[in-house]
mmCIF file of C-alpha atoms and ligand atoms in Angstrom:
data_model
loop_
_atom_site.group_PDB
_atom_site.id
_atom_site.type_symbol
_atom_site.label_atom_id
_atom_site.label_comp_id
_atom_site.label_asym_id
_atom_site.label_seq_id
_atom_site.Cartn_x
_atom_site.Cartn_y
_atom_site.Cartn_z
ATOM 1 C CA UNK A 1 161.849 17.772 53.380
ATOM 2 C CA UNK A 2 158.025 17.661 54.191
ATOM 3 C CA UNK A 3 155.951 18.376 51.681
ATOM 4 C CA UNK A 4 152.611 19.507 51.903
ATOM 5 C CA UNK A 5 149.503 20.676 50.009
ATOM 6 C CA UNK A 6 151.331 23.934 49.088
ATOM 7 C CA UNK A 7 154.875 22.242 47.988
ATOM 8 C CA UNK A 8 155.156 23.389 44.164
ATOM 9 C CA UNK A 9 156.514 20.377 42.814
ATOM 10 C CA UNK A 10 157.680 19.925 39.359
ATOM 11 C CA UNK A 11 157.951 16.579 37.920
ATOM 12 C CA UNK A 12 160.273 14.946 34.928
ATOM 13 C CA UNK A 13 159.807 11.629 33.339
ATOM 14 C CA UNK A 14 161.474 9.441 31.150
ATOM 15 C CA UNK A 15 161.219 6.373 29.500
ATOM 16 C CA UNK A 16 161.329 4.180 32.793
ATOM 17 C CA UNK A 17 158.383 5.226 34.065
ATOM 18 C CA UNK A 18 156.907 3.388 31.334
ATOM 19 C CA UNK A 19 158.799 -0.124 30.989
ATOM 20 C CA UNK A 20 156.560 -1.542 33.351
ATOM 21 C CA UNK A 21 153.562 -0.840 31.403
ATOM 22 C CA UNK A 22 155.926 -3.084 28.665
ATOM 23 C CA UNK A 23 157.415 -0.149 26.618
ATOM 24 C CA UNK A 24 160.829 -0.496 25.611
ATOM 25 C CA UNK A 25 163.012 2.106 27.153
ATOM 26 C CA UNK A 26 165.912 3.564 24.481
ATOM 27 C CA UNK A 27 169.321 2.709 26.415
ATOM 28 C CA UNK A 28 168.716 -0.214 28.088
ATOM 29 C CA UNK A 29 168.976 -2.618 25.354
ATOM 30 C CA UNK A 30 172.461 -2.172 23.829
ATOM 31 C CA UNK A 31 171.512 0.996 22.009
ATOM 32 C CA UNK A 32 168.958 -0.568 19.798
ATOM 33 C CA UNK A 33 165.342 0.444 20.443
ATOM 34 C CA UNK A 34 162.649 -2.250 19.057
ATOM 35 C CA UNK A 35 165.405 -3.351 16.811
ATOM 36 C CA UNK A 36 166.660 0.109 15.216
ATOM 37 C CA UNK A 37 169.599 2.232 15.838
ATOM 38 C CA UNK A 38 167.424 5.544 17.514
ATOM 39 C CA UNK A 39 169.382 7.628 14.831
ATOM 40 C CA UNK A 40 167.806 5.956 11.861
ATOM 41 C CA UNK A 41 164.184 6.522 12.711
ATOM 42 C CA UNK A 42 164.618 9.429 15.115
ATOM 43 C CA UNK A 43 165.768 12.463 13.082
ATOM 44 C CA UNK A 44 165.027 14.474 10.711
ATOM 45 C CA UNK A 45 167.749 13.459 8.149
ATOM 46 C CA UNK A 46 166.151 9.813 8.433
ATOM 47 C CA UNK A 47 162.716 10.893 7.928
ATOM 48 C CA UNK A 48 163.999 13.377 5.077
ATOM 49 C CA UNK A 49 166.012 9.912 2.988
ATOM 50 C CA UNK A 50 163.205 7.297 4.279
ATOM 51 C CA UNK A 51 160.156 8.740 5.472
ATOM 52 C CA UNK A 52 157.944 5.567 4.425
ATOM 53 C CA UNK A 53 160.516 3.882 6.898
ATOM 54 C CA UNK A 54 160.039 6.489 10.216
ATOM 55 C CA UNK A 55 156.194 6.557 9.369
ATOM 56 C CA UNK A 56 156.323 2.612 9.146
ATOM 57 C CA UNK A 57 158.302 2.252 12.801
ATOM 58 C CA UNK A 58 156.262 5.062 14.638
ATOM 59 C CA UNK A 59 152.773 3.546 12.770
ATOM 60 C CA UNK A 60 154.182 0.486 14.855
ATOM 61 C CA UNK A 61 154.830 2.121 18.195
ATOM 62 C CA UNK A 62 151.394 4.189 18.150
ATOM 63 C CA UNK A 63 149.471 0.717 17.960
ATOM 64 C CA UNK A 64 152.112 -0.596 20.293
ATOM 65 C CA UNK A 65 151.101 2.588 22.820
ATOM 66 C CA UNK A 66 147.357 1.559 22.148
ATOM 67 C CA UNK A 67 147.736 -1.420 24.137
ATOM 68 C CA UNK A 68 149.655 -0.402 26.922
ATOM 69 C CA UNK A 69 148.193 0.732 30.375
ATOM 70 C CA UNK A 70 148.985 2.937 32.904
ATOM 71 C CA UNK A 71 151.101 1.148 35.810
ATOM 72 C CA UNK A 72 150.974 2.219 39.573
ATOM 73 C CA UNK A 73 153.850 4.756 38.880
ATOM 74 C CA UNK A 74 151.558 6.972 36.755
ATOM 75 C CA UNK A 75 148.640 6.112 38.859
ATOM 76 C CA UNK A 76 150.658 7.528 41.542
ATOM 77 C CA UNK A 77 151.808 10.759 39.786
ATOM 78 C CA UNK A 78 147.859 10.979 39.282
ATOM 79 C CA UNK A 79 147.335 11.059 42.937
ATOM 80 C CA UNK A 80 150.079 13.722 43.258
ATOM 81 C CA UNK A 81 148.043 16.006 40.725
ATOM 82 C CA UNK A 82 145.109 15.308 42.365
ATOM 83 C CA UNK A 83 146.457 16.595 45.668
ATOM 84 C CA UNK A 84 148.480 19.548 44.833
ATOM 85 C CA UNK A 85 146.276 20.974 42.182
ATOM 86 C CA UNK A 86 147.877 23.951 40.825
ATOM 87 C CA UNK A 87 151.085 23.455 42.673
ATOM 88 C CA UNK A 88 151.810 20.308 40.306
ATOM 89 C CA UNK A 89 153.685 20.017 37.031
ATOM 90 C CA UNK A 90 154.587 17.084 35.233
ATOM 91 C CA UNK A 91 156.880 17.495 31.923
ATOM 92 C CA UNK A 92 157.300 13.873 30.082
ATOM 93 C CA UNK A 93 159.880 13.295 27.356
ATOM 94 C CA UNK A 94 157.861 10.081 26.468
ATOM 95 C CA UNK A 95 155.343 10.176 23.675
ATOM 96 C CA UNK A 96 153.482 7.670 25.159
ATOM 97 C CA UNK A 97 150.077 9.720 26.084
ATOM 98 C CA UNK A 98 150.194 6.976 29.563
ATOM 99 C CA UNK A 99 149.995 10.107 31.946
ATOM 100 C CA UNK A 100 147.175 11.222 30.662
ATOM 101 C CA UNK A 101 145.780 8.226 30.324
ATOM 102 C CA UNK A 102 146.262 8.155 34.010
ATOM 103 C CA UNK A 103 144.136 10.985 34.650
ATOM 104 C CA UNK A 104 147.128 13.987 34.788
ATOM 105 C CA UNK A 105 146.314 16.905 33.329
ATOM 106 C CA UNK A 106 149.189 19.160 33.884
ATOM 107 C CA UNK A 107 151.196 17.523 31.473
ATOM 108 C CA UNK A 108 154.088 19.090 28.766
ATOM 109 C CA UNK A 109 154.773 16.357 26.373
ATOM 110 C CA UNK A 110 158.189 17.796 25.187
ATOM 111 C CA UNK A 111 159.272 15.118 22.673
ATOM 112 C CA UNK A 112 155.644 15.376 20.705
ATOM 113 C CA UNK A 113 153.208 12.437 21.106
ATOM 114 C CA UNK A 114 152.403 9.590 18.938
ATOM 115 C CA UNK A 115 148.984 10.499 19.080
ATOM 116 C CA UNK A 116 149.214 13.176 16.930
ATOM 117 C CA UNK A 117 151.029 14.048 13.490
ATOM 118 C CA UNK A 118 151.658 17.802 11.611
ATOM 119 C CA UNK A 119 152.272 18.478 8.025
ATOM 120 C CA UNK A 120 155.400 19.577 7.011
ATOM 121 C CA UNK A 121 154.078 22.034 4.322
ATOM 122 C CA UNK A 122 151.025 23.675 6.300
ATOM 123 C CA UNK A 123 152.584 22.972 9.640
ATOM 124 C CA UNK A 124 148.754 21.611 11.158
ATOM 125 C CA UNK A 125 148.367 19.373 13.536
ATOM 126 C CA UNK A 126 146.472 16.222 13.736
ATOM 127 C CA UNK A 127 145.146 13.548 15.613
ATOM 128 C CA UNK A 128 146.514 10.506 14.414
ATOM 129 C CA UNK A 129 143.221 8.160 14.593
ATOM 130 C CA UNK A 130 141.889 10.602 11.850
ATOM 131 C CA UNK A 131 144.557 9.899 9.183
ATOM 132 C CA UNK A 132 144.909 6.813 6.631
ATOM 133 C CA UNK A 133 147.237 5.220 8.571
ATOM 134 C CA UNK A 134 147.079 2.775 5.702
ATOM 135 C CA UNK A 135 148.863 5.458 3.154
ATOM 136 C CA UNK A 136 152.529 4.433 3.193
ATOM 137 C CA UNK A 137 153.393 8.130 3.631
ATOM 138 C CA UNK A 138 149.791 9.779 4.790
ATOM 139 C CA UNK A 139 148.868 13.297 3.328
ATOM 140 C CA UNK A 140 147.734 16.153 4.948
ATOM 141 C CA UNK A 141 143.759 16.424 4.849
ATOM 142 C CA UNK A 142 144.377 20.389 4.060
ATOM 143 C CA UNK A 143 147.068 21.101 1.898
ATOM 144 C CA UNK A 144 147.750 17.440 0.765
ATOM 145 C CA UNK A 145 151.679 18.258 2.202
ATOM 146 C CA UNK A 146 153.488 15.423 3.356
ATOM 147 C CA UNK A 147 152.610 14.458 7.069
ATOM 148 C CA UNK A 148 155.241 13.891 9.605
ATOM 149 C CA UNK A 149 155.121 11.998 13.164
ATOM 150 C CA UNK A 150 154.667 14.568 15.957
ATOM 151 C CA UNK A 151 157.861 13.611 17.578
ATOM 152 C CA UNK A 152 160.085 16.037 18.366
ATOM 153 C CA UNK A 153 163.833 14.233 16.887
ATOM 154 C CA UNK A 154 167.279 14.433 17.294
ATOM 155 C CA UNK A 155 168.905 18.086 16.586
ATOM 156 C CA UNK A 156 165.015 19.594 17.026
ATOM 157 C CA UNK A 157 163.759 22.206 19.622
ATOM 158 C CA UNK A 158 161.532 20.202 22.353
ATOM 159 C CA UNK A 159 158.465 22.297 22.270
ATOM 160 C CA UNK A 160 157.198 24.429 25.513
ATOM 161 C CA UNK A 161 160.812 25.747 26.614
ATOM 162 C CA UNK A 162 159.648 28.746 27.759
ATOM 163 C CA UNK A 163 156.778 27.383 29.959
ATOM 164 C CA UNK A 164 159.360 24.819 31.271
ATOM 165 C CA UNK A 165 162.131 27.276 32.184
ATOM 166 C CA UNK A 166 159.506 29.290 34.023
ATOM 167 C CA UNK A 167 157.999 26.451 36.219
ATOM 168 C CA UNK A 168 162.054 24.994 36.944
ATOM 169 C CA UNK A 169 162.905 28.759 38.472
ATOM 170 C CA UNK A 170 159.773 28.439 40.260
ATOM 171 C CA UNK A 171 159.254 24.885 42.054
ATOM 172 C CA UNK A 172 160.069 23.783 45.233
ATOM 173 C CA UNK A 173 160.779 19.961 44.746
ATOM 174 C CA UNK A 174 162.016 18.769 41.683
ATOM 175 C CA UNK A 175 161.168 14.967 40.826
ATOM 176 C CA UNK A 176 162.763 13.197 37.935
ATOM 177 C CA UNK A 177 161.913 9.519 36.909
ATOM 178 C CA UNK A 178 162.897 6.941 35.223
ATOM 179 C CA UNK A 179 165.525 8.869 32.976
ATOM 180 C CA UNK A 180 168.839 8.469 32.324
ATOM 181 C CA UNK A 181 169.966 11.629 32.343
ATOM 182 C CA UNK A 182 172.069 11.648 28.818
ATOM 183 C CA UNK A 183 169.530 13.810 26.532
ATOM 184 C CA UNK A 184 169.724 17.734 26.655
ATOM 185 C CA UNK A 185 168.012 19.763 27.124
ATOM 186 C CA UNK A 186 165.874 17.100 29.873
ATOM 187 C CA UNK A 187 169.585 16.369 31.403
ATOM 188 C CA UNK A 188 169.965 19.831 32.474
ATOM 189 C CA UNK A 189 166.650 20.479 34.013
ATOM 190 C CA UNK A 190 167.976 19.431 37.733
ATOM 191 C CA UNK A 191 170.771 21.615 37.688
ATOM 192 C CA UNK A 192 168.883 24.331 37.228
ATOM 193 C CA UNK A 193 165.921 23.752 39.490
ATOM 194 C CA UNK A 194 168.869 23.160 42.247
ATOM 195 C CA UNK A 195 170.527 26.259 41.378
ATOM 196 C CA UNK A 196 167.241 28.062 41.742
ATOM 197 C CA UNK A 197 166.862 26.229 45.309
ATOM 198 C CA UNK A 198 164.368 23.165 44.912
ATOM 199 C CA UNK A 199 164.985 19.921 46.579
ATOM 200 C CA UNK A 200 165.516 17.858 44.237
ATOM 201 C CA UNK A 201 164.250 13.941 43.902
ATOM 202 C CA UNK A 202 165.131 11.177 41.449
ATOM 203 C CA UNK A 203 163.824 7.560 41.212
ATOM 204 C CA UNK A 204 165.452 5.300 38.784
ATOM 205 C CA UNK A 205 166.493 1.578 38.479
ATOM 206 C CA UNK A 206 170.183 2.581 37.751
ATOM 207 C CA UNK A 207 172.150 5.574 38.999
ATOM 208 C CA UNK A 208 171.982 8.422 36.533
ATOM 209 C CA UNK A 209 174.659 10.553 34.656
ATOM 210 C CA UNK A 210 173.384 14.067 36.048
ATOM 211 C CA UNK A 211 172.919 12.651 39.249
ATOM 212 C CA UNK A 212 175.051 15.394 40.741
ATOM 213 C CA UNK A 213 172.248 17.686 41.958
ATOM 214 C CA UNK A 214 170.211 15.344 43.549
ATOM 215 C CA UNK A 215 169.837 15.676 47.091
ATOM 216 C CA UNK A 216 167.391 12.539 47.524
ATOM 217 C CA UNK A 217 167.637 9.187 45.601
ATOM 218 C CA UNK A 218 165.271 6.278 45.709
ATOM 219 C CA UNK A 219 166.954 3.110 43.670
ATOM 220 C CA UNK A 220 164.341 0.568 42.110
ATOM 221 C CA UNK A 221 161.262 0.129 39.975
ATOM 222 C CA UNK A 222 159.139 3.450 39.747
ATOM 223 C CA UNK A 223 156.086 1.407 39.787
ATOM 224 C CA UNK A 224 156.668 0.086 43.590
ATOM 225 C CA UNK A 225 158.306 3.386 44.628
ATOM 226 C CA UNK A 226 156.128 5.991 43.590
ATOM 227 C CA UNK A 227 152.902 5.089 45.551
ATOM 228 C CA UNK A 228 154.415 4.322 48.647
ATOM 229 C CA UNK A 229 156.606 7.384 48.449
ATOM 230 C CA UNK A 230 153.386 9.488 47.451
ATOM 231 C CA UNK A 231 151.469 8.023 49.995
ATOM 232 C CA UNK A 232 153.569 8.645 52.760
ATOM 233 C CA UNK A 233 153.774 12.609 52.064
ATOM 234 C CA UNK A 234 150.080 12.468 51.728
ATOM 235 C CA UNK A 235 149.100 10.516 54.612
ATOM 236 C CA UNK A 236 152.095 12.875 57.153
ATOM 237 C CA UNK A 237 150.865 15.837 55.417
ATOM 238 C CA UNK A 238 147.242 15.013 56.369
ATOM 239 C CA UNK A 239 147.983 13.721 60.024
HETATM 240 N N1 APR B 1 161.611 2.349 37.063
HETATM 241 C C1 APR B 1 162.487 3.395 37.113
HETATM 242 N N2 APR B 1 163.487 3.565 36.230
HETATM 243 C C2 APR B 1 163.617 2.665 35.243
HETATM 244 C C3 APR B 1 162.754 1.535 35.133
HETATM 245 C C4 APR B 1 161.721 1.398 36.100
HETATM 246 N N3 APR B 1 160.862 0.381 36.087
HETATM 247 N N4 APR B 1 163.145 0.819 34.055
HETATM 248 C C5 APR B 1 164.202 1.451 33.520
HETATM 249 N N5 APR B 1 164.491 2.572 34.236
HETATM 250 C C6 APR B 1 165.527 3.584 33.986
HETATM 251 C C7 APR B 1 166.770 3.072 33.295
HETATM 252 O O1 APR B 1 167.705 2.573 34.238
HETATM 253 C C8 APR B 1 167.278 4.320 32.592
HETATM 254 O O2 APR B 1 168.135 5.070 33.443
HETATM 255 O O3 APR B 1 164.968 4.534 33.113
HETATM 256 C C9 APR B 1 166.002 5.143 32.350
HETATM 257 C C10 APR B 1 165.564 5.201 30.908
HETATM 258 O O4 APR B 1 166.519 5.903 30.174
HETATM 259 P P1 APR B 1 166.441 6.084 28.599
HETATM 260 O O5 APR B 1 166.159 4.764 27.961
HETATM 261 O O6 APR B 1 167.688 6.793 28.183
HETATM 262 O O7 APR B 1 165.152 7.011 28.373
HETATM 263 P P2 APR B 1 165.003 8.577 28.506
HETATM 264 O O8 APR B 1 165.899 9.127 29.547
HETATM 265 O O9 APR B 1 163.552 8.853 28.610
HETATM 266 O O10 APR B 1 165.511 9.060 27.082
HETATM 267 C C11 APR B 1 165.463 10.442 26.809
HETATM 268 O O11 APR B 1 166.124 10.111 24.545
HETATM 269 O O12 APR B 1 165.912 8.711 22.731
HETATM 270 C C12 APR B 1 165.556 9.925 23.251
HETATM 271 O O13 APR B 1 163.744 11.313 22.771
HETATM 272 C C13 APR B 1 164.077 10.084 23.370
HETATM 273 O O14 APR B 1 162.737 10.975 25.156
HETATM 274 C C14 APR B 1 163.840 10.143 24.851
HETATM 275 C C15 APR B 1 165.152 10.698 25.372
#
């Protein structure tokens, strides 16, 4: 399919896209992630019996974010943006902040972001380089409620549904990267952009579980496929 300056195209991203900026993805390391079962730090009923724990582990993975860059695969996505403009989308289940960091601005972060925190009682949100970090369970500057990670967990509602559903019934290419395809409702998102006729794309280093309604699948590192596949649609768009 050519794509051009006024191809709508929708982007998903997943953990991959960021393993070669040296973050852990969650499934490819025997079902531990940085050491913990993902179902002891990443729900609610963990954070409800240990929350000293879950703030201690995602403490850890915001300072881990802090040193991470950007590789060429969000660099690339940043080109995309920078293209398309207003026909571009990007929706991230990573909490990483890396595409913006990149320079995207259309960005959903549907799992939350580790650069931000709410409080449980008051339900505001803030950034995380304004609280004592140094609190083993920090309090809201407001209502002095107990402050949570902004992530969105296991058995929670990803935020922005209802912006996402519109943009998959309305997109003409549908990209997903570096995700396995295993967590709902991310899993889905192909099948319904296909059923609501988009082309749909995936790069990955394995093949993926939902990989049913792809039409187009690029096998390797998203940081050596994405620019040359970006490239390419820019430079025969252009000719
Ligand atoms: N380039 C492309 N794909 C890669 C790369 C890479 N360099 N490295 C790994 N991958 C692929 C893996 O083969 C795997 O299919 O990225 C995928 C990562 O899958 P997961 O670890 O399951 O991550 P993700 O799909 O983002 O997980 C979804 O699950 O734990 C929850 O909320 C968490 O947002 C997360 C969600």
């Amino acid at each position: 399919m050519k794509i051009t300056k006024d191809t709508r195209v929708l982007v998903l991203t997943g953990a991959g896209i960021s393993a070669e900026s040296g973050l852990k993805t969650f499934r490819d390391a025997g079902g531990l992630w940085e050491n913990h079962r993902v179902e002891d730090v990443a729900t609610p009923e963990a954070f409800r019996k240990a929350p000293a724990m879950v703030w201690k582990f995602y403490k850890e993975r915001w300072q881990q974010a802090l040193q991470t860059k950007p590789n060429p695969g969000h660099l690339a996505l940043a080109k995309l943006e920078d293209w398309l403009q207003d026909n571009f989308y990007l929706i991230t289940q990573n909490v990483d902040g890396l595409h913006t960091a990149a320079g995207n601005k259309r960005v959903i972060e549907m799992h939350g972001s580790l650069n931000t925190c709410l409080c449980t009682r008051c339900s505001h949100h803030f950034p995380i380089k304004d609280i004592n970090l140094e609190e083993d369970i920090p309090l809201c500057p407001k209502c002095k409620g107990m402050l949570r990670p902004d992530i969105v967990w296991f058995g929670e509602i990803p935020y922005h549904l209802d912006k996402i559903d519109a943009l998959l019934h309305n997109c003409d290419v549908f990209m997903m990267i570096g995700t396995s395809g295993v967590v709902y409702p991310a899993a889905g998102f192909v099948m319904t952009a296909s059923y609501f006729g988009a082309h749909t794309i995936a790069v990955n280093l394995n093949p993926m579980e939902n990989g049913d309604f792809i039409d187009e699948f690029h096998q390797g590192k998203a940081g050596e496929i994405l620019p040359q596949l970006i490239d390419g649609w820019i430079n025969s768009a252009e000719k």
